GROMACS .gro file of C-alpha atoms in nm:
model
  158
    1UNK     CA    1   3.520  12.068   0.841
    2UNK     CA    2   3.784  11.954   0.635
    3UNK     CA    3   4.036  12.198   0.440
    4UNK     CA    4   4.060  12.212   0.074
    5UNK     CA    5   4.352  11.973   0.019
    6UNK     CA    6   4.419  12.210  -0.321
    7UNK     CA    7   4.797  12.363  -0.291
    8UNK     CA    8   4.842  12.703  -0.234
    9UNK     CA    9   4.998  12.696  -0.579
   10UNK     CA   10   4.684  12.525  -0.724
   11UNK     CA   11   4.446  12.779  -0.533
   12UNK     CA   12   4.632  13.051  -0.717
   13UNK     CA   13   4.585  12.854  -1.068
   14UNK     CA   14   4.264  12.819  -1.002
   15UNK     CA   15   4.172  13.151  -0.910
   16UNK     CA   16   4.362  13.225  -1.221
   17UNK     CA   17   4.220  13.014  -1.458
   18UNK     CA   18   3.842  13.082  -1.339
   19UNK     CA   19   3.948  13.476  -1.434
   20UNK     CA   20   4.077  13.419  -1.758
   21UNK     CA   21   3.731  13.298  -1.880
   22UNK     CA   22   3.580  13.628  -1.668
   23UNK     CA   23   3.853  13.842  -1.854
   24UNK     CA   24   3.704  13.744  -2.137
   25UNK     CA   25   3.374  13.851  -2.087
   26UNK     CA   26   3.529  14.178  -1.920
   27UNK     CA   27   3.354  14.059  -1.586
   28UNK     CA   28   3.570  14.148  -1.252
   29UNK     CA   29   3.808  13.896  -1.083
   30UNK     CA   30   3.707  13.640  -0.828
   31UNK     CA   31   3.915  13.608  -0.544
   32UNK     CA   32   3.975  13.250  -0.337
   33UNK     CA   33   3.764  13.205  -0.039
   34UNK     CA   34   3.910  12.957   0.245
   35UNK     CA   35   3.547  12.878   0.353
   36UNK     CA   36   3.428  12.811   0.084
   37UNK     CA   37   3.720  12.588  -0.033
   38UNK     CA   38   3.630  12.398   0.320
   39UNK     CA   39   3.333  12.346   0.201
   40UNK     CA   40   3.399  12.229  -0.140
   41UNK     CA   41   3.679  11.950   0.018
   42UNK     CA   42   3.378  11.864   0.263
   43UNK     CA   43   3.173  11.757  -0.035
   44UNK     CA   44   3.398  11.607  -0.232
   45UNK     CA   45   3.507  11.402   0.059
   46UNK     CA   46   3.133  11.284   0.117
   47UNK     CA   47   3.089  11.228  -0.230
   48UNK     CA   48   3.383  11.006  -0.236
   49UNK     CA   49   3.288  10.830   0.036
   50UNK     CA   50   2.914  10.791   0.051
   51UNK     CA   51   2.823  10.839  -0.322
   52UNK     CA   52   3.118  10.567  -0.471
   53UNK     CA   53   3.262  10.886  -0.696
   54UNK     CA   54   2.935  10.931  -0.850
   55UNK     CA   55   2.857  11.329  -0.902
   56UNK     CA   56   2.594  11.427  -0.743
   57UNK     CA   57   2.459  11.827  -0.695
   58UNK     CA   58   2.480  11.911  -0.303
   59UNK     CA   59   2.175  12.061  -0.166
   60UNK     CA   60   2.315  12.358  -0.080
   61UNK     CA   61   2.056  12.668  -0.201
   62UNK     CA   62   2.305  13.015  -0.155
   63UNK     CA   63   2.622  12.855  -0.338
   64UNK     CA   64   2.694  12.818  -0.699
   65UNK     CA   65   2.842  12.456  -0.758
   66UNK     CA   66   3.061  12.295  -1.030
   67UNK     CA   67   3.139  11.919  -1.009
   68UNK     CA   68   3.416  11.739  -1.215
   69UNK     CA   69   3.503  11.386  -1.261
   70UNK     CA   70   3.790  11.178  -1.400
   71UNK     CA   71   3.857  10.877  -1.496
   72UNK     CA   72   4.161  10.661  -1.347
   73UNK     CA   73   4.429  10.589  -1.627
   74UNK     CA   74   4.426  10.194  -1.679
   75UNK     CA   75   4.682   9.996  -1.822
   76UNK     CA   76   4.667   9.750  -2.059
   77UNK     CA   77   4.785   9.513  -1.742
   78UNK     CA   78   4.501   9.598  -1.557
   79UNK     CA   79   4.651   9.818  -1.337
   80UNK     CA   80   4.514  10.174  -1.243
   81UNK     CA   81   4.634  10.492  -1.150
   82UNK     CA   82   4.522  10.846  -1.035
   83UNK     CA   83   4.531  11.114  -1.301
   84UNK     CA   84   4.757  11.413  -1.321
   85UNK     CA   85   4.497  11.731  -1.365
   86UNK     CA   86   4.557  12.065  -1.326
   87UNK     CA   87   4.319  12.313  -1.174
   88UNK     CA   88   4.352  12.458  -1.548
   89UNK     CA   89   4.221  12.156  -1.726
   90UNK     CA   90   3.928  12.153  -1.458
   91UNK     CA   91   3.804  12.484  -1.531
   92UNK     CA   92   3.943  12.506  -1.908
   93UNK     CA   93   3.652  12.246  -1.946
   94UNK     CA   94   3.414  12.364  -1.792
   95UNK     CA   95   3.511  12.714  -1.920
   96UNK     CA   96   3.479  12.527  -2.330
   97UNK     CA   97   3.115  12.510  -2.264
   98UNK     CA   98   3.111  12.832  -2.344
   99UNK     CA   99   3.105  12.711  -2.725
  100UNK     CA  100   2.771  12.554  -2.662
  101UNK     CA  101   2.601  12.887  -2.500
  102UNK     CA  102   2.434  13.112  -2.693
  103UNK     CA  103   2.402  13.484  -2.521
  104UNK     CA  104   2.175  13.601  -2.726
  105UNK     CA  105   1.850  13.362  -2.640
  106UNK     CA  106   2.047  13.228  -2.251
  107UNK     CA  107   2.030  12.935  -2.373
  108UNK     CA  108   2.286  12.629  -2.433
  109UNK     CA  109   2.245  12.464  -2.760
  110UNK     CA  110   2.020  12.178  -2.807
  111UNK     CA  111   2.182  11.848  -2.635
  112UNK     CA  112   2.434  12.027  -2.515
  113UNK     CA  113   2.507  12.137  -2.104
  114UNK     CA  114   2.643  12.493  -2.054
  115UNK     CA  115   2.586  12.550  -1.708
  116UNK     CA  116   2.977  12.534  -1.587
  117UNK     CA  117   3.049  12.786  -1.812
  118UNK     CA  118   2.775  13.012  -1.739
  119UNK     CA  119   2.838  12.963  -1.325
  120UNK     CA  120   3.217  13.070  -1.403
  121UNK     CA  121   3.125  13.411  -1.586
  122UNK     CA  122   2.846  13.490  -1.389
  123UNK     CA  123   2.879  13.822  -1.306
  124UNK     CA  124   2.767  13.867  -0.983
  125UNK     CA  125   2.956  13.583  -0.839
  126UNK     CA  126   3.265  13.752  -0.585
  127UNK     CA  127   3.430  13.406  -0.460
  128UNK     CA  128   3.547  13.104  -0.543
  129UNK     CA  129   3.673  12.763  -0.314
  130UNK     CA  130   3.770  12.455  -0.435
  131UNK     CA  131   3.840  12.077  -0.318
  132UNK     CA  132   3.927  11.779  -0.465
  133UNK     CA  133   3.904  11.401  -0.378
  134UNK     CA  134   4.053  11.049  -0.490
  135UNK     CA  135   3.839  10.769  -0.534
  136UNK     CA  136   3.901  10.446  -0.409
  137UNK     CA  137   3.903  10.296  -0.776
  138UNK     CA  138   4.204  10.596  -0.822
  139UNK     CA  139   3.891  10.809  -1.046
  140UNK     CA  140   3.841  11.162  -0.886
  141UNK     CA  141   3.641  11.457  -0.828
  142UNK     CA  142   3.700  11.830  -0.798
  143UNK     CA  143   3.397  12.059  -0.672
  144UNK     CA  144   3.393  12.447  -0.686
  145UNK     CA  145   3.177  12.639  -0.501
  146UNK     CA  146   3.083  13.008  -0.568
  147UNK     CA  147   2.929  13.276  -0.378
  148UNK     CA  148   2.676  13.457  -0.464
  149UNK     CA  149   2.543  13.199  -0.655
  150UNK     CA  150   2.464  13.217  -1.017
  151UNK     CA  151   2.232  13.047  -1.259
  152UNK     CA  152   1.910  13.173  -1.219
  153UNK     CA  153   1.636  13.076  -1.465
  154UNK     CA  154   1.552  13.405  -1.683
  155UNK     CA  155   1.883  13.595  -1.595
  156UNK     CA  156   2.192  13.618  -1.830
  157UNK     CA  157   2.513  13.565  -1.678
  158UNK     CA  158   2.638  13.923  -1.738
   0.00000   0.00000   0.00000
């Protein structure tokens, strides 16, 4: 199993920003889980290299799972590169679905996906691992896995 290739620096943002969204909503901390962070870099190694980049929901049934992707930066020459994220910018967008999510009814507004955001603040969830991965064509992806899981049909997220 491979190990999350995130920084200890970037596990510590990402804890972080994961919790500010969870502050938020007054919902305890989550706290970094190594295993789970193995797990994470597993599966965005495989999806790197058996899935060409393309994001793709693991089968895994007892984690929560977010998935990320970005674009390479191309230059008018042609040329690409890798983009500079943060673990911030991950979860801050993930975290802006909030806008689209409507306690009252659990639902996410018409069109619109929600699911990140509702995974992030879901109450129950202790634990948090992440991994990232560069694509051959310099793109990327980022997953985060959670523990318990969240997201179940007919349950708000706290």
């Amino acid at each position: 199993m491979a190990e999350s290739n995130l920084s200890p620096d970037e596990q510590i943002e990402t804890v972080m920003a994961h919790n500010h969204w969870r502050n938020a909503e007054k919902i305890p901390a989550l706290h970094w889980s190594s295993a789970l962070a193995d797990i994470a870099q597993d599966y965005a190694d495989t999806l790197k290299t058996r899935e060409a980049c393309e994001l793709r929901h693991s089968k895994s049934s007892d984690l929560g799972e977010n998935l990320f992707w970005a674009s390479p930066i191309i230059s008018s020459e042609g040329g690409s590169k890798v983009q500079r994220l943060t673990p911030t910018h991950v979860i801050d967008d993930w975290g802006s679905e909030k806008n689209d999510y409507r306690y009252s009814t659990n639902t996410c507004f018409v069109g619109k996906m929600c699911g990140h955001y509702t995974q992030i603040v879901w109450e129950s969830t202790t634990e948090v691992g992440c991994g990232k991965a560069i694509c051959p064509d310099k793109s990327q992806v980022w997953v985060c896995n959670y523990k318990p899981a969240g997201n179940f049909v007919g349950q708000k997220p706290y």
